[in-house]
Amino acid sequence: EAQVTQNPRYLITVTGKKLTVTCSQNMNHEYMSWYRQDPGLGLRQIYYSMNVEVTDKGDVPEGYKVSRKEKRNFPLILESPSPNQTSLYFCASSLLGSGGFSNNEQFFGPGTRLTVL
Amino acid sequence: SQQGEEDPQALSIQEGENATMNCSYKTSINNLQWYRQNSGRGLVHLILIRSNEREKHSGRLRVTLDTSKKSSSLLITASRAADTASYFCATNRDDKIIFGKGTRLHILP
């Protein structure tokens, strides 16, 4: 089954304790992306990756890191989480369209609800 | 910054009626996509319309795009209880993808 998986689905942690949220897709997609969703703000892109070893900042990258060492995996790293990073996080992937842009539908993971105390 | 902005923010209609949601954006785009999200779950892609298209249909969904006005509309015909969800438009800005804040649609029995 074609899917995007995220782990963990729920996480409660404390300020400053490094954490990683994993994301994996089995569709051989080039484009992968992380979003956070907050009430009243919709989804905001954190980081995206056009392919292996190619990552770039979205609109809200502060406090986050990513890596793309393999095509299927795109982990989100919070080196020193803070309470303002409490949010619902989504990973998504898609094929790349012509011209290098993501001109195709995105497939979303089920989400990770993170609480930072 | 938010590229896409949907309106209304919330919409309640009777089952069987049509629902229309609008999306406005600020800069030129490659395509515009509509997604649905059931409460707290992942988004599901509904339809993609490219910048050189003006209208697209998929089942009970009809999407229009007016690039001169930088706006799009999503029409859901003959609404059903299962259509209750949040609906988001998303646009490309270079390689970035920008989502609007969404329209919460509630279908009343």
PDB file of C-alpha atoms in Angstrom:
ATOM      1  CA  GLU A   1       0.000   0.000   0.000  1.00  0.00           C
ATOM      2  CA  ALA A   2       1.322   3.408  -1.020  1.00  0.00           C
ATOM      3  CA  GLN A   3       1.703   5.497   2.089  1.00  0.00           C
ATOM      4  CA  VAL A   4       3.601   8.010   4.168  1.00  0.00           C
ATOM      5  CA  THR A   5       4.318   6.908   7.712  1.00  0.00           C
ATOM      6  CA  GLN A   6       5.300   9.042  10.667  1.00  0.00           C
ATOM      7  CA  ASN A   7       6.548   8.064  14.100  1.00  0.00           C
ATOM      8  CA  PRO A   8       5.729   8.659  16.812  1.00  0.00           C
ATOM      9  CA  ARG A   9       2.091   9.651  16.436  1.00  0.00           C
ATOM     10  CA  TYR A  10       2.005  11.315  19.838  1.00  0.00           C
ATOM     11  CA  LEU A  11       4.865  12.710  21.877  1.00  0.00           C
ATOM     12  CA  ILE A  12       5.065  14.645  25.115  1.00  0.00           C
ATOM     13  CA  THR A  13       8.490  15.950  25.998  1.00  0.00           C
ATOM     14  CA  VAL A  14      10.219  18.640  28.013  1.00  0.00           C
ATOM     15  CA  THR A  15      11.972  21.805  26.953  1.00  0.00           C
ATOM     16  CA  GLY A  16      15.484  21.213  25.649  1.00  0.00           C
ATOM     17  CA  LYS A  17      15.321  17.451  25.173  1.00  0.00           C
ATOM     18  CA  LYS A  18      16.344  16.621  21.612  1.00  0.00           C
ATOM     19  CA  LEU A  19      13.841  14.635  19.602  1.00  0.00           C
ATOM     20  CA  THR A  20      13.413  13.222  16.119  1.00  0.00           C
ATOM     21  CA  VAL A  21      10.191  12.564  14.255  1.00  0.00           C
ATOM     22  CA  THR A  22      10.652  10.068  11.475  1.00  0.00           C
ATOM     23  CA  CYS A  23       8.952  10.142   8.086  1.00  0.00           C
ATOM     24  CA  SER A  24       9.104   7.468   5.441  1.00  0.00           C
ATOM     25  CA  GLN A  25       7.389   7.023   2.068  1.00  0.00           C
ATOM     26  CA  ASN A  26       7.268   3.974  -0.188  1.00  0.00           C
ATOM     27  CA  MET A  27       6.290   5.697  -3.438  1.00  0.00           C
ATOM     28  CA  ASN A  28       9.758   6.662  -4.675  1.00  0.00           C
ATOM     29  CA  HIS A  29       8.807  10.342  -4.470  1.00  0.00           C
ATOM     30  CA  GLU A  30      11.491  12.952  -4.956  1.00  0.00           C
ATOM     31  CA  TYR A  31       9.765  15.810  -3.099  1.00  0.00           C
ATOM     32  CA  MET A  32       9.243  15.561   0.646  1.00  0.00           C
ATOM     33  CA  SER A  33       8.102  18.215   3.064  1.00  0.00           C
ATOM     34  CA  TRP A  34       7.328  18.921   6.696  1.00  0.00           C
ATOM     35  CA  TYR A  35       4.467  21.119   7.892  1.00  0.00           C
ATOM     36  CA  ARG A  36       3.165  22.254  11.204  1.00  0.00           C
ATOM     37  CA  GLN A  37      -0.487  22.975  11.792  1.00  0.00           C
ATOM     38  CA  ASP A  38      -1.649  25.364  14.470  1.00  0.00           C
ATOM     39  CA  PRO A  39      -5.198  26.569  15.196  1.00  0.00           C
ATOM     40  CA  GLY A  40      -6.105  29.576  13.094  1.00  0.00           C
ATOM     41  CA  LEU A  41      -2.838  29.449  11.133  1.00  0.00           C
ATOM     42  CA  GLY A  42      -3.411  26.557   8.759  1.00  0.00           C
ATOM     43  CA  LEU A  43      -0.434  24.529   7.582  1.00  0.00           C
ATOM     44  CA  ARG A  44       2.960  26.160   7.345  1.00  0.00           C
ATOM     45  CA  GLN A  45       5.886  24.589   5.575  1.00  0.00           C
ATOM     46  CA  ILE A  46       8.958  24.006   7.752  1.00  0.00           C
ATOM     47  CA  TYR A  47      11.453  22.374   5.391  1.00  0.00           C
ATOM     48  CA  TYR A  48      11.287  20.617   2.080  1.00  0.00           C
ATOM     49  CA  SER A  49      13.553  18.426   0.000  1.00  0.00           C
ATOM     50  CA  MET A  50      13.688  18.084  -3.754  1.00  0.00           C
ATOM     51  CA  ASN A  51      15.803  14.936  -3.651  1.00  0.00           C
ATOM     52  CA  VAL A  52      18.514  13.124  -1.729  1.00  0.00           C
ATOM     53  CA  GLU A  53      20.947  15.517  -0.042  1.00  0.00           C
ATOM     54  CA  VAL A  54      18.893  18.531  -1.223  1.00  0.00           C
ATOM     55  CA  THR A  55      16.972  20.366   1.482  1.00  0.00           C
ATOM     56  CA  ASP A  56      15.686  23.904   1.785  1.00  0.00           C
ATOM     57  CA  LYS A  57      13.866  26.123   4.229  1.00  0.00           C
ATOM     58  CA  GLY A  58      10.153  26.679   4.119  1.00  0.00           C
ATOM     59  CA  ASP A  59       8.367  29.552   5.809  1.00  0.00           C
ATOM     60  CA  VAL A  60       8.993  28.557   9.446  1.00  0.00           C
ATOM     61  CA  PRO A  61      12.347  26.713   9.690  1.00  0.00           C
ATOM     62  CA  GLU A  62      13.617  28.216  12.941  1.00  0.00           C
ATOM     63  CA  GLY A  63      14.295  25.600  15.611  1.00  0.00           C
ATOM     64  CA  TYR A  64      14.145  22.655  13.205  1.00  0.00           C
ATOM     65  CA  LYS A  65      16.604  20.565  11.212  1.00  0.00           C
ATOM     66  CA  VAL A  66      16.091  17.932   8.566  1.00  0.00           C
ATOM     67  CA  SER A  67      18.189  15.484   6.601  1.00  0.00           C
ATOM     68  CA  ARG A  68      17.646  13.519   3.395  1.00  0.00           C
ATOM     69  CA  LYS A  69      20.254  10.788   3.242  1.00  0.00           C
ATOM     70  CA  GLU A  70      17.919   8.313   1.581  1.00  0.00           C
ATOM     71  CA  LYS A  71      15.128   8.966  -0.857  1.00  0.00           C
ATOM     72  CA  ARG A  72      12.445   7.356   1.284  1.00  0.00           C
ATOM     73  CA  ASN A  73      13.252   9.002   4.638  1.00  0.00           C
ATOM     74  CA  PHE A  74      13.006  12.614   5.756  1.00  0.00           C
ATOM     75  CA  PRO A  75      13.376  12.962   9.545  1.00  0.00           C
ATOM     76  CA  LEU A  76      12.517  16.163  11.387  1.00  0.00           C
ATOM     77  CA  ILE A  77      14.893  17.021  14.228  1.00  0.00           C
ATOM     78  CA  LEU A  78      14.234  19.392  17.092  1.00  0.00           C
ATOM     79  CA  GLU A  79      17.618  19.946  18.756  1.00  0.00           C
ATOM     80  CA  SER A  80      16.252  21.916  21.701  1.00  0.00           C
ATOM     81  CA  PRO A  81      12.451  21.897  21.693  1.00  0.00           C
ATOM     82  CA  SER A  82      10.559  24.791  23.200  1.00  0.00           C
ATOM     83  CA  PRO A  83       6.877  25.137  24.171  1.00  0.00           C
ATOM     84  CA  ASN A  84       6.145  27.230  21.057  1.00  0.00           C
ATOM     85  CA  GLN A  85       6.913  24.131  18.996  1.00  0.00           C
ATOM     86  CA  THR A  86       3.900  22.378  20.467  1.00  0.00           C
ATOM     87  CA  SER A  87       1.915  21.598  17.357  1.00  0.00           C
ATOM     88  CA  LEU A  88       0.549  18.995  14.967  1.00  0.00           C
ATOM     89  CA  TYR A  89       3.200  17.992  12.438  1.00  0.00           C
ATOM     90  CA  PHE A  90       2.649  16.484   9.024  1.00  0.00           C
ATOM     91  CA  CYS A  91       5.072  14.934   6.594  1.00  0.00           C
ATOM     92  CA  ALA A  92       4.144  14.797   2.921  1.00  0.00           C
ATOM     93  CA  SER A  93       5.648  13.562  -0.322  1.00  0.00           C
ATOM     94  CA  SER A  94       5.027  13.930  -4.027  1.00  0.00           C
ATOM     95  CA  LEU A  95       6.549  13.371  -7.413  1.00  0.00           C
ATOM     96  CA  LEU A  96       8.419  16.261  -8.952  1.00  0.00           C
ATOM     97  CA  GLY A  97       6.787  17.829 -11.978  1.00  0.00           C
ATOM     98  CA  SER A  98       8.490  19.227 -15.029  1.00  0.00           C
ATOM     99  CA  GLY A  99      10.683  22.227 -14.350  1.00  0.00           C
ATOM    100  CA  GLY A 100      11.593  20.887 -10.924  1.00  0.00           C
ATOM    101  CA  PHE A 101       8.497  22.095  -9.134  1.00  0.00           C
ATOM    102  CA  SER A 102       6.137  19.991  -7.113  1.00  0.00           C
ATOM    103  CA  ASN A 103       3.300  19.978  -9.643  1.00  0.00           C
ATOM    104  CA  ASN A 104       1.697  16.860  -8.342  1.00  0.00           C
ATOM    105  CA  GLU A 105      -0.559  15.952  -5.501  1.00  0.00           C
ATOM    106  CA  GLN A 106       1.008  15.509  -2.116  1.00  0.00           C
ATOM    107  CA  PHE A 107       0.452  12.435  -0.008  1.00  0.00           C
ATOM    108  CA  PHE A 108       0.271  13.162   3.688  1.00  0.00           C
ATOM    109  CA  GLY A 109       1.232  11.134   6.703  1.00  0.00           C
ATOM    110  CA  PRO A 110      -1.219  10.716   9.616  1.00  0.00           C
ATOM    111  CA  GLY A 111       0.403  13.438  11.712  1.00  0.00           C
ATOM    112  CA  THR A 112       2.442  13.662  14.897  1.00  0.00           C
ATOM    113  CA  ARG A 113       0.991  15.555  17.825  1.00  0.00           C
ATOM    114  CA  LEU A 114       3.872  17.046  19.803  1.00  0.00           C
ATOM    115  CA  THR A 115       3.586  18.683  23.200  1.00  0.00           C
ATOM    116  CA  VAL A 116       6.611  20.428  24.685  1.00  0.00           C
ATOM    117  CA  LEU A 117       6.286  21.201  28.388  1.00  0.00           C
TER     118      LEU A 117
ATOM    119  CA  SER B   1       3.367  34.474   4.972  1.00  0.00           C
ATOM    120  CA  GLN B   2       0.144  32.870   3.795  1.00  0.00           C
ATOM    121  CA  GLN B   3      -0.208  32.819   0.014  1.00  0.00           C
ATOM    122  CA  GLY B   4      -3.631  31.250  -0.151  1.00  0.00           C
ATOM    123  CA  GLU B   5      -6.518  32.631   1.844  1.00  0.00           C
ATOM    124  CA  GLU B   6      -9.822  30.817   1.909  1.00  0.00           C
ATOM    125  CA  ASP B   7     -13.201  32.277   2.604  1.00  0.00           C
ATOM    126  CA  PRO B   8     -15.453  31.827   4.311  1.00  0.00           C
ATOM    127  CA  GLN B   9     -13.616  30.627   7.398  1.00  0.00           C
ATOM    128  CA  ALA B  10     -16.614  28.501   8.316  1.00  0.00           C
ATOM    129  CA  LEU B  11     -19.697  27.367   6.438  1.00  0.00           C
ATOM    130  CA  SER B  12     -22.765  25.427   7.565  1.00  0.00           C
ATOM    131  CA  ILE B  13     -25.272  24.150   5.032  1.00  0.00           C
ATOM    132  CA  GLN B  14     -28.073  21.606   4.850  1.00  0.00           C
ATOM    133  CA  GLU B  15     -27.365  18.189   3.435  1.00  0.00           C
ATOM    134  CA  GLY B  16     -28.103  18.164  -0.274  1.00  0.00           C
ATOM    135  CA  GLU B  17     -27.221  21.823  -0.819  1.00  0.00           C
ATOM    136  CA  ASN B  18     -24.176  23.016  -2.713  1.00  0.00           C
ATOM    137  CA  ALA B  19     -21.142  24.395  -0.888  1.00  0.00           C
ATOM    138  CA  THR B  20     -18.826  26.987  -2.392  1.00  0.00           C
ATOM    139  CA  MET B  21     -15.457  27.955  -0.970  1.00  0.00           C
ATOM    140  CA  ASN B  22     -13.082  30.536  -2.339  1.00  0.00           C
ATOM    141  CA  CYS B  23      -9.326  30.924  -2.286  1.00  0.00           C
ATOM    142  CA  SER B  24      -7.291  34.000  -3.110  1.00  0.00           C
ATOM    143  CA  TYR B  25      -3.550  34.163  -3.563  1.00  0.00           C
ATOM    144  CA  LYS B  26      -0.982  36.870  -4.072  1.00  0.00           C
ATOM    145  CA  THR B  27       1.725  35.856  -6.524  1.00  0.00           C
ATOM    146  CA  SER B  28       1.927  33.911  -9.779  1.00  0.00           C
ATOM    147  CA  ILE B  29       1.491  30.170  -9.422  1.00  0.00           C
ATOM    148  CA  ASN B  30       2.252  26.941 -11.264  1.00  0.00           C
ATOM    149  CA  ASN B  31      -0.827  25.192  -9.996  1.00  0.00           C
ATOM    150  CA  LEU B  32      -3.426  25.340  -7.280  1.00  0.00           C
ATOM    151  CA  GLN B  33      -4.568  22.348  -5.296  1.00  0.00           C
ATOM    152  CA  TRP B  34      -7.472  21.688  -2.959  1.00  0.00           C
ATOM    153  CA  TYR B  35      -7.209  19.342   0.009  1.00  0.00           C
ATOM    154  CA  ARG B  36      -9.654  18.026   2.575  1.00  0.00           C
ATOM    155  CA  GLN B  37      -8.859  17.322   6.212  1.00  0.00           C
ATOM    156  CA  ASN B  38     -11.074  15.415   8.575  1.00  0.00           C
ATOM    157  CA  SER B  39     -10.620  16.486  12.166  1.00  0.00           C
ATOM    158  CA  GLY B  40      -6.967  16.173  13.203  1.00  0.00           C
ATOM    159  CA  ARG B  41      -6.096  13.760  10.414  1.00  0.00           C
ATOM    160  CA  GLY B  42      -3.783  13.986   7.442  1.00  0.00           C
ATOM    161  CA  LEU B  43      -4.821  15.962   4.398  1.00  0.00           C
ATOM    162  CA  VAL B  44      -6.279  14.223   1.395  1.00  0.00           C
ATOM    163  CA  HIS B  45      -5.748  15.597  -2.085  1.00  0.00           C
ATOM    164  CA  LEU B  46      -8.961  16.469  -3.920  1.00  0.00           C
ATOM    165  CA  ILE B  47      -8.040  18.159  -7.164  1.00  0.00           C
ATOM    166  CA  LEU B  48      -5.204  20.014  -8.889  1.00  0.00           C
ATOM    167  CA  ILE B  49      -5.741  22.745 -11.449  1.00  0.00           C
ATOM    168  CA  ARG B  50      -2.840  24.081 -13.471  1.00  0.00           C
ATOM    169  CA  SER B  51      -2.298  27.737 -14.184  1.00  0.00           C
ATOM    170  CA  ASN B  52      -3.334  27.332 -17.835  1.00  0.00           C
ATOM    171  CA  GLU B  53      -6.637  25.659 -16.915  1.00  0.00           C
ATOM    172  CA  ARG B  54      -9.824  27.510 -16.051  1.00  0.00           C
ATOM    173  CA  GLU B  55     -12.122  24.769 -14.796  1.00  0.00           C
ATOM    174  CA  LYS B  56     -11.834  21.187 -13.674  1.00  0.00           C
ATOM    175  CA  HIS B  57     -14.306  18.573 -12.501  1.00  0.00           C
ATOM    176  CA  SER B  58     -13.961  15.486 -10.361  1.00  0.00           C
ATOM    177  CA  GLY B  59     -17.163  13.728  -9.335  1.00  0.00           C
ATOM    178  CA  ARG B  60     -19.183  16.209  -7.264  1.00  0.00           C
ATOM    179  CA  LEU B  61     -16.301  18.675  -7.181  1.00  0.00           C
ATOM    180  CA  ARG B  62     -15.882  21.597  -9.527  1.00  0.00           C
ATOM    181  CA  VAL B  63     -12.875  23.889  -9.315  1.00  0.00           C
ATOM    182  CA  THR B  64     -12.384  27.129 -11.181  1.00  0.00           C
ATOM    183  CA  LEU B  65      -9.278  29.239 -11.496  1.00  0.00           C
ATOM    184  CA  ASP B  66      -9.102  32.894 -12.464  1.00  0.00           C
ATOM    185  CA  THR B  67      -5.451  33.873 -12.720  1.00  0.00           C
ATOM    186  CA  SER B  68      -6.313  37.488 -13.561  1.00  0.00           C
ATOM    187  CA  LYS B  69      -8.077  37.801 -10.209  1.00  0.00           C
ATOM    188  CA  LYS B  70      -5.691  35.411  -8.457  1.00  0.00           C
ATOM    189  CA  SER B  71      -8.579  33.394  -7.138  1.00  0.00           C
ATOM    190  CA  SER B  72     -10.061  29.913  -7.212  1.00  0.00           C
ATOM    191  CA  SER B  73     -13.329  28.406  -6.080  1.00  0.00           C
ATOM    192  CA  LEU B  74     -14.267  24.909  -4.984  1.00  0.00           C
ATOM    193  CA  LEU B  75     -17.871  23.844  -5.454  1.00  0.00           C
ATOM    194  CA  ILE B  76     -19.188  20.691  -3.809  1.00  0.00           C
ATOM    195  CA  THR B  77     -22.563  19.743  -5.222  1.00  0.00           C
ATOM    196  CA  ALA B  78     -25.278  17.737  -3.460  1.00  0.00           C
ATOM    197  CA  SER B  79     -23.425  17.824  -0.143  1.00  0.00           C
ATOM    198  CA  ARG B  80     -23.389  14.830   2.173  1.00  0.00           C
ATOM    199  CA  ALA B  81     -22.695  14.418   5.882  1.00  0.00           C
ATOM    200  CA  ALA B  82     -19.334  12.857   4.973  1.00  0.00           C
ATOM    201  CA  ASP B  83     -18.281  16.155   3.365  1.00  0.00           C
ATOM    202  CA  THR B  84     -18.014  17.717   6.828  1.00  0.00           C
ATOM    203  CA  ALA B  85     -14.322  18.619   7.036  1.00  0.00           C
ATOM    204  CA  SER B  86     -11.852  21.453   6.614  1.00  0.00           C
ATOM    205  CA  TYR B  87     -10.857  22.398   3.092  1.00  0.00           C
ATOM    206  CA  PHE B  88      -7.561  23.996   2.156  1.00  0.00           C
ATOM    207  CA  CYS B  89      -6.148  25.469  -0.989  1.00  0.00           C
ATOM    208  CA  ALA B  90      -2.428  25.207  -1.674  1.00  0.00           C
ATOM    209  CA  THR B  91      -0.283  26.999  -4.192  1.00  0.00           C
ATOM    210  CA  ASN B  92       3.333  26.848  -5.324  1.00  0.00           C
ATOM    211  CA  ARG B  93       5.702  29.735  -4.785  1.00  0.00           C
ATOM    212  CA  ASP B  94       8.922  28.647  -6.479  1.00  0.00           C
ATOM    213  CA  ASP B  95       9.574  25.252  -4.884  1.00  0.00           C
ATOM    214  CA  LYS B  96       7.643  26.060  -1.739  1.00  0.00           C
ATOM    215  CA  ILE B  97       4.056  25.052  -1.124  1.00  0.00           C
ATOM    216  CA  ILE B  98       1.812  27.516   0.652  1.00  0.00           C
ATOM    217  CA  PHE B  99      -1.448  26.516   2.318  1.00  0.00           C
ATOM    218  CA  GLY B 100      -4.301  28.784   3.242  1.00  0.00           C
ATOM    219  CA  LYS B 101      -5.919  28.743   6.662  1.00  0.00           C
ATOM    220  CA  GLY B 102      -8.848  26.677   5.490  1.00  0.00           C
ATOM    221  CA  THR B 103     -12.624  26.679   5.415  1.00  0.00           C
ATOM    222  CA  ARG B 104     -14.464  24.558   7.986  1.00  0.00           C
ATOM    223  CA  LEU B 105     -17.494  23.027   6.315  1.00  0.00           C
ATOM    224  CA  HIS B 106     -20.291  21.557   8.397  1.00  0.00           C
ATOM    225  CA  ILE B 107     -23.106  19.657   6.716  1.00  0.00           C
ATOM    226  CA  LEU B 108     -26.310  19.721   8.751  1.00  0.00           C
ATOM    227  CA  PRO B 109     -28.632  16.681   8.618  1.00  0.00           C
TER     228      PRO B 109
END
